[in-house]
Short mmCIF file of C-alpha atoms in Angstrom, two decimals:
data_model
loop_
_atom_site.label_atom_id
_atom_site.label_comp_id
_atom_site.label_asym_id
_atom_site.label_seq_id
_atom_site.Cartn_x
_atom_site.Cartn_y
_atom_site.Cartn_z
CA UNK A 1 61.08 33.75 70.92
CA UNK A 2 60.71 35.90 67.98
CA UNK A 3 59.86 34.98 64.80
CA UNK A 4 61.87 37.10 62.86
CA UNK A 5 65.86 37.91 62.76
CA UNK A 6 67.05 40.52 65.19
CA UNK A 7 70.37 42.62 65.13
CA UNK A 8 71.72 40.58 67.07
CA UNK A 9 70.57 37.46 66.93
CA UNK A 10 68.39 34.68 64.80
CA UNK A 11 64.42 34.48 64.83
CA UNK A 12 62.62 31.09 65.43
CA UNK A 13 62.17 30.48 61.62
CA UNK A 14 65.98 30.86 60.85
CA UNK A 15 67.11 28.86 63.38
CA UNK A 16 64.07 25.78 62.14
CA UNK A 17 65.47 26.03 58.85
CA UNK A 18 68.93 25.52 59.90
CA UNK A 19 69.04 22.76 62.18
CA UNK A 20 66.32 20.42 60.48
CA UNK A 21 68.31 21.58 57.04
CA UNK A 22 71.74 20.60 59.16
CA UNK A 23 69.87 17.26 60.41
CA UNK A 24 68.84 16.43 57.20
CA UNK A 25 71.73 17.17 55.14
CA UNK A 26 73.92 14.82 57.48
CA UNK A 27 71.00 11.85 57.30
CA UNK A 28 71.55 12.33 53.59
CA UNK A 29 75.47 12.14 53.86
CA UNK A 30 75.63 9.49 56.14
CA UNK A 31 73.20 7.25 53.50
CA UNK A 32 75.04 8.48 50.26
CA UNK A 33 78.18 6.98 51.41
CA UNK A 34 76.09 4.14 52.86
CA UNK A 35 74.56 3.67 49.20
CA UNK A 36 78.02 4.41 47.43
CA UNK A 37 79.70 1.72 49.60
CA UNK A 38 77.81 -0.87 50.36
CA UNK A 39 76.79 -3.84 48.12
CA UNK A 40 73.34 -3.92 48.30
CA UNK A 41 70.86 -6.38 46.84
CA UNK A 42 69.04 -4.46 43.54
CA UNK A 43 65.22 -4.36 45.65
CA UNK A 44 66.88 -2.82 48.91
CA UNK A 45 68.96 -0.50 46.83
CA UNK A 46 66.13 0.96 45.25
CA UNK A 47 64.19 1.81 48.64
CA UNK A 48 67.50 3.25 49.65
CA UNK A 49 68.34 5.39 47.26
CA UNK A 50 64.37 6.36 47.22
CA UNK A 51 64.18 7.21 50.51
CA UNK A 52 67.91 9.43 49.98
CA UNK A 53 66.23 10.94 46.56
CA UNK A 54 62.62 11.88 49.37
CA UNK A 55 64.78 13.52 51.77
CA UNK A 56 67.21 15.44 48.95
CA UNK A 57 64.34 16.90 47.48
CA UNK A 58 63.01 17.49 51.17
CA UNK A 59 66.15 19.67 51.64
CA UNK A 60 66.17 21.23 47.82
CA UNK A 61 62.62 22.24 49.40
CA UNK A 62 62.92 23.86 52.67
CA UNK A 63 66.65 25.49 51.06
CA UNK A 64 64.62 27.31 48.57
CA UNK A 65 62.21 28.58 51.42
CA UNK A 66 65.10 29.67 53.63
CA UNK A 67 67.02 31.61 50.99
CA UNK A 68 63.64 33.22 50.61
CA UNK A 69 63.43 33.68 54.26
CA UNK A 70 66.71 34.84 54.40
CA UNK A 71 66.55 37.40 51.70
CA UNK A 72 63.66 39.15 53.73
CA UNK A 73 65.36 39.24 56.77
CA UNK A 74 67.98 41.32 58.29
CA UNK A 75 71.27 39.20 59.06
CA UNK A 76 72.24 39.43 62.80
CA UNK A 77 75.83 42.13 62.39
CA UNK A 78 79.08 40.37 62.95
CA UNK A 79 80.81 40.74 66.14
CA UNK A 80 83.12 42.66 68.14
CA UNK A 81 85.18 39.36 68.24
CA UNK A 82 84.70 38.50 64.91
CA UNK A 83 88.05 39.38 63.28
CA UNK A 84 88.18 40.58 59.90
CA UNK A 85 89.58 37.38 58.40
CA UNK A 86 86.92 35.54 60.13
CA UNK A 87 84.24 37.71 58.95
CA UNK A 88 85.24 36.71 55.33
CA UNK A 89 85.86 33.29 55.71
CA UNK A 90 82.23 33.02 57.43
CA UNK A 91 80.71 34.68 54.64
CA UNK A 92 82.81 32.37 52.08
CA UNK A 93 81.68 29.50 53.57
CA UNK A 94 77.92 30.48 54.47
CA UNK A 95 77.83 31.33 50.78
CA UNK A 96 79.02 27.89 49.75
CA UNK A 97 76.56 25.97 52.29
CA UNK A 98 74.19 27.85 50.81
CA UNK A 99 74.86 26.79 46.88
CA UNK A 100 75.70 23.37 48.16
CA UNK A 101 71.97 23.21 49.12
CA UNK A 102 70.49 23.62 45.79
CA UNK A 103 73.86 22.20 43.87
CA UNK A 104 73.02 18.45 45.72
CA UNK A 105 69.55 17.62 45.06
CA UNK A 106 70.02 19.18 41.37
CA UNK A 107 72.70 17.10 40.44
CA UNK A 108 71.00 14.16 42.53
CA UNK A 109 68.06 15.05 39.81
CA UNK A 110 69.86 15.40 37.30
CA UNK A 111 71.90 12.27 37.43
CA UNK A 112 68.85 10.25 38.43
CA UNK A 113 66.98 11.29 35.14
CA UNK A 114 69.83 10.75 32.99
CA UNK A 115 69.83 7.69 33.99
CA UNK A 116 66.53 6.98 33.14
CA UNK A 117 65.23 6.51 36.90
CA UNK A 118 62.25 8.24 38.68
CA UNK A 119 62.69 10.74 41.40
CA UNK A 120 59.79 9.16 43.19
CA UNK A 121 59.14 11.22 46.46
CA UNK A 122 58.39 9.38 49.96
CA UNK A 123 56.23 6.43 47.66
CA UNK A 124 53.63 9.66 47.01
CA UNK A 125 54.12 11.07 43.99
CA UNK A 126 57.02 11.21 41.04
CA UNK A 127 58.92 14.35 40.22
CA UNK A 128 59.06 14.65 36.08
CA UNK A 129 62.61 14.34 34.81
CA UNK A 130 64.58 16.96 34.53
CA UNK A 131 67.00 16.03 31.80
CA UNK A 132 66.03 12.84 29.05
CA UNK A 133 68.34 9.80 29.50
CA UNK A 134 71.73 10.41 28.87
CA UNK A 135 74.62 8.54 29.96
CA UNK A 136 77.22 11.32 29.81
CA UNK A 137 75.26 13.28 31.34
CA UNK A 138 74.35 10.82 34.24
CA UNK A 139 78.47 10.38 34.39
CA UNK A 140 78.75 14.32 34.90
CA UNK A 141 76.14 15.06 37.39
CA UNK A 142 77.24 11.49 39.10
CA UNK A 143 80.96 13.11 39.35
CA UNK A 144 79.67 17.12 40.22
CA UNK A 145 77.20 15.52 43.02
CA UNK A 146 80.06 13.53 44.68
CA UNK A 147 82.64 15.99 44.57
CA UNK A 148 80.07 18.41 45.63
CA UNK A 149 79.47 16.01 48.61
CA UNK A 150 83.21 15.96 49.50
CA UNK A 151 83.17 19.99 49.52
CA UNK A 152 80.38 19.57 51.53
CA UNK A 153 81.82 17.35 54.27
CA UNK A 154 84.64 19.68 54.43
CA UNK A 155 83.17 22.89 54.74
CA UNK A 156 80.32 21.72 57.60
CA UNK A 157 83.59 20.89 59.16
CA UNK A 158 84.89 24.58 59.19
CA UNK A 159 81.42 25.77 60.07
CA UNK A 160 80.91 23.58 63.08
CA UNK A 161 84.73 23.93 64.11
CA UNK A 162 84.11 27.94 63.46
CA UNK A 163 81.43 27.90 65.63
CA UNK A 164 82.83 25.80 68.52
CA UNK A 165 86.04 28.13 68.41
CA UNK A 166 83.84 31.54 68.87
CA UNK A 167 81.74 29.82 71.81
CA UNK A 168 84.79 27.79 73.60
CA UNK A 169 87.85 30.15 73.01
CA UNK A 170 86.50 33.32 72.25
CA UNK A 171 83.49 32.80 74.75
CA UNK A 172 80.90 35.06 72.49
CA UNK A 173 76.98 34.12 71.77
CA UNK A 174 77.97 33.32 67.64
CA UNK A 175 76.70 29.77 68.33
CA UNK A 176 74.58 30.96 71.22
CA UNK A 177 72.41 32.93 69.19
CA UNK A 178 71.71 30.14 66.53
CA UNK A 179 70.35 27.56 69.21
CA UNK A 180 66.82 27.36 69.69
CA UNK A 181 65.83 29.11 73.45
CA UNK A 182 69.77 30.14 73.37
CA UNK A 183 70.19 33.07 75.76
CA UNK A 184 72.18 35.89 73.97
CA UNK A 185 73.67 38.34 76.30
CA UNK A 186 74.07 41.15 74.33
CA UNK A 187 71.00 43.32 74.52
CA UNK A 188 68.16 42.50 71.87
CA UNK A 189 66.50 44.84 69.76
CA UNK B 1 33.37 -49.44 -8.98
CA UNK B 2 34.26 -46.38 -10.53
CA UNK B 3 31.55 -44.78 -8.94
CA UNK B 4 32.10 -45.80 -5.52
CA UNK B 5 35.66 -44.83 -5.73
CA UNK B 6 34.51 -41.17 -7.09
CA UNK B 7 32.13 -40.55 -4.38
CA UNK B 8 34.42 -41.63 -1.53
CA UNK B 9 37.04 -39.23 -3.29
CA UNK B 10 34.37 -36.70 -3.41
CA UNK B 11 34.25 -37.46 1.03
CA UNK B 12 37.33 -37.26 1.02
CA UNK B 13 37.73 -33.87 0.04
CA UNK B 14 34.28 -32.39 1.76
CA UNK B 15 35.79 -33.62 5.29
CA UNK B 16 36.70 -31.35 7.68
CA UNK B 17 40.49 -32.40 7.94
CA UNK B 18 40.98 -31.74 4.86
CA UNK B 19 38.95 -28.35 5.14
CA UNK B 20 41.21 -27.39 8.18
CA UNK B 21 44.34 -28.33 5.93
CA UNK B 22 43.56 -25.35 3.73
CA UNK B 23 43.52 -23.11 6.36
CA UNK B 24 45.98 -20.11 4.57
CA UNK B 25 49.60 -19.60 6.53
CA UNK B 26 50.56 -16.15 7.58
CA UNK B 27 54.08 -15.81 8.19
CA UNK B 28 55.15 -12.55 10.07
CA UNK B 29 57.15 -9.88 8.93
CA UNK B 30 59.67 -8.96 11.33
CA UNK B 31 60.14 -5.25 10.14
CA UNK B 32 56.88 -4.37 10.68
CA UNK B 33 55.72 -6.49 13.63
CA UNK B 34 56.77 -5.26 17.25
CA UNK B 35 55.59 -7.29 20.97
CA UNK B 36 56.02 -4.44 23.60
CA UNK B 37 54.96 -4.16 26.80
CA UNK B 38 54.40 -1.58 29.39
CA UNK B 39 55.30 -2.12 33.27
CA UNK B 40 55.02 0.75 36.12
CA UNK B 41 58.48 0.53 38.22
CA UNK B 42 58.47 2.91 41.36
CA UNK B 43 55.91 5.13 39.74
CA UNK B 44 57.19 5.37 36.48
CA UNK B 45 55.69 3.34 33.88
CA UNK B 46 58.75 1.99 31.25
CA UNK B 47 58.08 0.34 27.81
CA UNK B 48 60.07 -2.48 26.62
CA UNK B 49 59.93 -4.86 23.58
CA UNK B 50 60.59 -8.31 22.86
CA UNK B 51 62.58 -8.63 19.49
CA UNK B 52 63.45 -11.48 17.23
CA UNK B 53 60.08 -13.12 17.74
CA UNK B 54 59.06 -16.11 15.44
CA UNK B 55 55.32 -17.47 14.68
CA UNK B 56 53.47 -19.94 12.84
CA UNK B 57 50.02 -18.77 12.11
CA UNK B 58 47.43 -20.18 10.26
CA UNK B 59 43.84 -17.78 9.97
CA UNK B 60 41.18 -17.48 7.68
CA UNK B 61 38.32 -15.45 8.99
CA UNK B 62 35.53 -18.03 7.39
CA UNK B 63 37.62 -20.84 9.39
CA UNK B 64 38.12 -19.99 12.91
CA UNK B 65 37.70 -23.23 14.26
CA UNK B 66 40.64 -24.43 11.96
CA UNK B 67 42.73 -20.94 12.86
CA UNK B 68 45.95 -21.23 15.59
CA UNK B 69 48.93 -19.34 16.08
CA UNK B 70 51.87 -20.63 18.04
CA UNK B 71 54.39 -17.54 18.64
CA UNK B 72 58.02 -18.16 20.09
CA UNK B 73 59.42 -15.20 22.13
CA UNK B 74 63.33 -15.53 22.87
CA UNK B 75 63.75 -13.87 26.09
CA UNK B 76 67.07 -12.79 25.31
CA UNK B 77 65.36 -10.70 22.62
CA UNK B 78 64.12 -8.26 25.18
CA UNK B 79 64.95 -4.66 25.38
CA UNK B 80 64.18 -2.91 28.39
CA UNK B 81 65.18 0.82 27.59
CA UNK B 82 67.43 0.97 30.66
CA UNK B 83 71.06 -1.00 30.64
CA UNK B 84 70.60 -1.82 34.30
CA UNK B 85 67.07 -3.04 33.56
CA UNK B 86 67.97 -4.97 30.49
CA UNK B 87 70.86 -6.93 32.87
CA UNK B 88 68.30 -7.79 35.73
CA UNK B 89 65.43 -8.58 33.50
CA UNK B 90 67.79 -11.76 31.36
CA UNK B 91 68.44 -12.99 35.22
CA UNK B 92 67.07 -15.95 37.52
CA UNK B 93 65.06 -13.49 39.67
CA UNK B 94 63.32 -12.47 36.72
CA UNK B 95 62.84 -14.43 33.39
CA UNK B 96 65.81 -16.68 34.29
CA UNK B 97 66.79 -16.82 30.60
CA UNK B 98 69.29 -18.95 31.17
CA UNK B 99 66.88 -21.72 32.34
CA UNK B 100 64.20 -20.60 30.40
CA UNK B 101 65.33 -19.28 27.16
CA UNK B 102 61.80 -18.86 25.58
CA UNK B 103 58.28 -17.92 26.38
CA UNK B 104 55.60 -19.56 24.32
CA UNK B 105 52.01 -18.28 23.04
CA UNK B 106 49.65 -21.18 21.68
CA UNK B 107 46.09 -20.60 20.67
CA UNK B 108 43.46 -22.84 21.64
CA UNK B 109 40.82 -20.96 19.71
CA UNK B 110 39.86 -18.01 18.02
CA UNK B 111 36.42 -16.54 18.40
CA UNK B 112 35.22 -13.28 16.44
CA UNK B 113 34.22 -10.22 18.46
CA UNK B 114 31.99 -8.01 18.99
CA UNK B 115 32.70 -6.01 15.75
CA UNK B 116 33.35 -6.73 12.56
CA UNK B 117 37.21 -7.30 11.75
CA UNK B 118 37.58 -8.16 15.54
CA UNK B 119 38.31 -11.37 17.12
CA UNK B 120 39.26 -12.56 20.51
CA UNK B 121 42.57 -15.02 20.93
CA UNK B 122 42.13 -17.72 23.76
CA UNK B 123 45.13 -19.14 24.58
CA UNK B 124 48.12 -20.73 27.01
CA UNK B 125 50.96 -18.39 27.60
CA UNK B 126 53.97 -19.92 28.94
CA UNK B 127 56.46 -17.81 31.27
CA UNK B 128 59.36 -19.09 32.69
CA UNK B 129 57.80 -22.47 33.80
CA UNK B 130 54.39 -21.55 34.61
CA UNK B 131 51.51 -21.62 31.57
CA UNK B 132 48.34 -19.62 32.13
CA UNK B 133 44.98 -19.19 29.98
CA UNK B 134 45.39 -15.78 28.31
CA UNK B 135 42.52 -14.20 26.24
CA UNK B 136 44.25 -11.54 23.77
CA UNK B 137 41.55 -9.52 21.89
CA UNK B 138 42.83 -7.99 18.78
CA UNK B 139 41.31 -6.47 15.62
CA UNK B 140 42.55 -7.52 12.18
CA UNK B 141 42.66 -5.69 8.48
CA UNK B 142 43.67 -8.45 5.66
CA UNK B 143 44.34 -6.44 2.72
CA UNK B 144 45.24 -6.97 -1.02
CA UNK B 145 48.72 -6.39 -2.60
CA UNK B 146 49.54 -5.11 -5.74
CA UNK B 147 51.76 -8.53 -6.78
CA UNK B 148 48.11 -10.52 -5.85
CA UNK B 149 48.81 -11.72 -1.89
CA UNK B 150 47.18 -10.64 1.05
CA UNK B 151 48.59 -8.41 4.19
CA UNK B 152 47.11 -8.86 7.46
CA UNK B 153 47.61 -6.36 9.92
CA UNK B 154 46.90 -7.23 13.68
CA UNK B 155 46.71 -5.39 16.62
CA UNK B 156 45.79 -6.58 19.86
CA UNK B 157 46.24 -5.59 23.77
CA UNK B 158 45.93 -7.72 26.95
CA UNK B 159 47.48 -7.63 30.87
CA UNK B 160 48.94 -10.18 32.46
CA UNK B 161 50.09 -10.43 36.17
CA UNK B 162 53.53 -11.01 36.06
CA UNK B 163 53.48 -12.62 39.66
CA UNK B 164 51.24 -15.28 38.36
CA UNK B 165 53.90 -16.01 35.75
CA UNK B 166 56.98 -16.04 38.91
CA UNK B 167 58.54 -12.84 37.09
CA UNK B 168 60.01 -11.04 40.01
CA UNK B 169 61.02 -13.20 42.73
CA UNK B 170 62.10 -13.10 46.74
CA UNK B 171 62.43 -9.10 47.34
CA UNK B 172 61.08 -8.22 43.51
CA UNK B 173 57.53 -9.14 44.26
CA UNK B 174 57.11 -6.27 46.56
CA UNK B 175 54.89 -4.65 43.90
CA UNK B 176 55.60 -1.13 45.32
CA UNK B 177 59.29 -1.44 42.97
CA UNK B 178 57.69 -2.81 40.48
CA UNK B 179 53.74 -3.16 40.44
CA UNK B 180 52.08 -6.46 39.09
CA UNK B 181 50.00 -6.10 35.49
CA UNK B 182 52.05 -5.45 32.85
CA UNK B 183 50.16 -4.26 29.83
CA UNK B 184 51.19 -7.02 26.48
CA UNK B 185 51.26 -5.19 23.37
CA UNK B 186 50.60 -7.00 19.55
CA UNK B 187 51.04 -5.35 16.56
CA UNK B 188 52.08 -7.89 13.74
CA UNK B 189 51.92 -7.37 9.94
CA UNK B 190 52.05 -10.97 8.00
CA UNK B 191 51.83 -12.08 4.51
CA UNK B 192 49.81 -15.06 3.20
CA UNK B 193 51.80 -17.92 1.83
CA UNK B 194 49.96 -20.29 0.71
CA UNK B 195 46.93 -22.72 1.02
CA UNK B 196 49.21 -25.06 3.12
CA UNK B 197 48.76 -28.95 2.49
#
């Protein structure tokens, strides 16, 4: 497998970042509405929303280093079957994953310091704070970093329903050639 | 018979209760005094401060035998920096104010230090409904005012384990949330009253 992004299809590092990003980024949904929901006891509700601050910073992390990675690669081209709608829609809402990756764990941040909490990373060290206490500005980033979250939901939904329709209808290698070992037909370069 | 009654007045006022009676009576000035303290909670430390405190102290530095101070801390004085912190910390998990509306300081003697102007506070602190020995070393300045009284300024430092005292119960002792010494911060400025009978 190569490393690197081909033509025609995605290099072992692209395709790490985006399914532990995709794994995480779920985990992290899953527990926000979990920790929005739920009446917790004050002790467990700090661990929880420790362990959801670890893994948004986790993701804040590793979406830096892809957007990096991605900036010095070449993007595989679209397809033949990718009609022209499609092609902008995909790039609308790969734009918007994208800034949804950096907008969550910054507002997370954000609200967390205005609020006067820690953003205390898998029990190993504290991030500073990256606003002082503030409660309008906890209520602000609290609102942006939910709403975000609903955007969110509904645009992995496109993605994942985009990609099932190009490798079930349309019968191509778009989702082919993002699985890891996935066998693209068309010929590599 | 004159005599007799002059030097048994003469006892009378060389004995040591009455020496201890003129033990001078501080009384605090709540502007200028402050008890904080400093906890760590998930990795963070946080200060907070205990307001509205009252004391009756009696010191004079060539009397340390006959020098106490008893200090009253209403719990529902306490300001945490944090709203959610400042609801938890009033409730039965923590100080139970409700049950337990004030913590107590009483002296049980006063030693001097290792320096000059500092002294070391032995004491019972009572938390909740536990009392522990708690030795508070602090250094004092007495100074003269301008109307003719005396200003003492006071500063002293200890930590306590707030387990010991029950602060932080069922899933709050896990010490990871909120770790175990908290650092007790004294800083009192009090005037001299009076030679108290």
């Amino acid at each position: 497998m190569f490393w690197c992004n081909t033509v025609s299809r995605f290099g072992a590092v692209h395709k790490f970042f985006h399914w532990v990003i995709a794994v995480l980024v779920i985990v992290l949904l899953c527990v926000g509405i979990y920790m929005a929901e739920a009446e917790l006891a004050v002790p467990q509700r700090i661990q929880i929303f420790s362990l959801h601050k670890s893994l948004g910073i986790t993701v804040l992390a590793l979406a830096v280093l892809r957007i990096l990675w991605r900036m010095a690669n070449i993007r595989p081209a679209h397809m033949a079957t990718h009609a022209a709608w499609e092609r902008m829609l995909a790039t609308c809402i790969h734009f918007l994953l994208y800034a949804a990756l950096l907008m969550m764990p910054l507002t997370g941040w954000i609200m967390s310091s205005a609020k006067g909490y820690p953003v205390r990373v898998f029990d190993l060290f504290n991030l500073p704070n990256i606003v002082g206490q503030s409660e309008s500005i906890a209520k602000l980033a609290n609102t942006m970093h939910e709403y975000a979250a609903y955007t969110l939901i509904v645009m992995i939904g496109l993605h994942v329903a985009g990609a099932l329709k190009h490798h079930i209808i349309d019968r191509d290698d778009t989702l082919r050639r993002m699985i890891p070992f996935g066998r693209v037909r068309d010929s590599e370069v | 018979m004159k005599r007799v009654f002059a030097l048994l007045f003469l006892c009378f006022l060389s004995s040591p209760a009455l020496a201890a009676k003129v033990v001078p009576v501080w009384t605090i000035v709540p502007e200028e005094s402050h008890l904080t303290f400093e906890a760590v909670q998930m990795g963070a430390p946080f200060e907070g401060e205990f307001k509205n405190f009252t004391g009756l102290i009696r010191f004079s530095s060539t009397n340390l035998p006959g020098s106490s101070a008893e200090i009253t801390i209403p719990i529902d004085g306490v300001e945490a920096n944090n709203p959610d912190r400042n609801k938890y910390i009033r409730m039965k998990d923590w100080f139970d104010a409700a049950s337990f509306p004030n913590a107590k300081f009483v002296t049980t003697s006063i030693e001097p230090g290792l320096e000059s102007g500092a002294y070391v506070a032995k004491g019972n602190l009572t938390i909740r409904d536990v009392t522990l020995p708690v030795t508070l070393p602090f250094t004092l300045a007495i100074t003269s005012t301008d109307s003719g009284g005396s200003v003492a300024k006071m500063e002293g430092e200890t930590t306590i384990n707030r387990l010991d005292f029950g602060v932080g119960q069922g899933d709050w002792k896990d010490t990871k949330t909120v770790e175990n010494p908290v650092k007790v911060r004294v800083s009192l400025t009090a005037r001299e009253v009076a030679a108290a009978p």
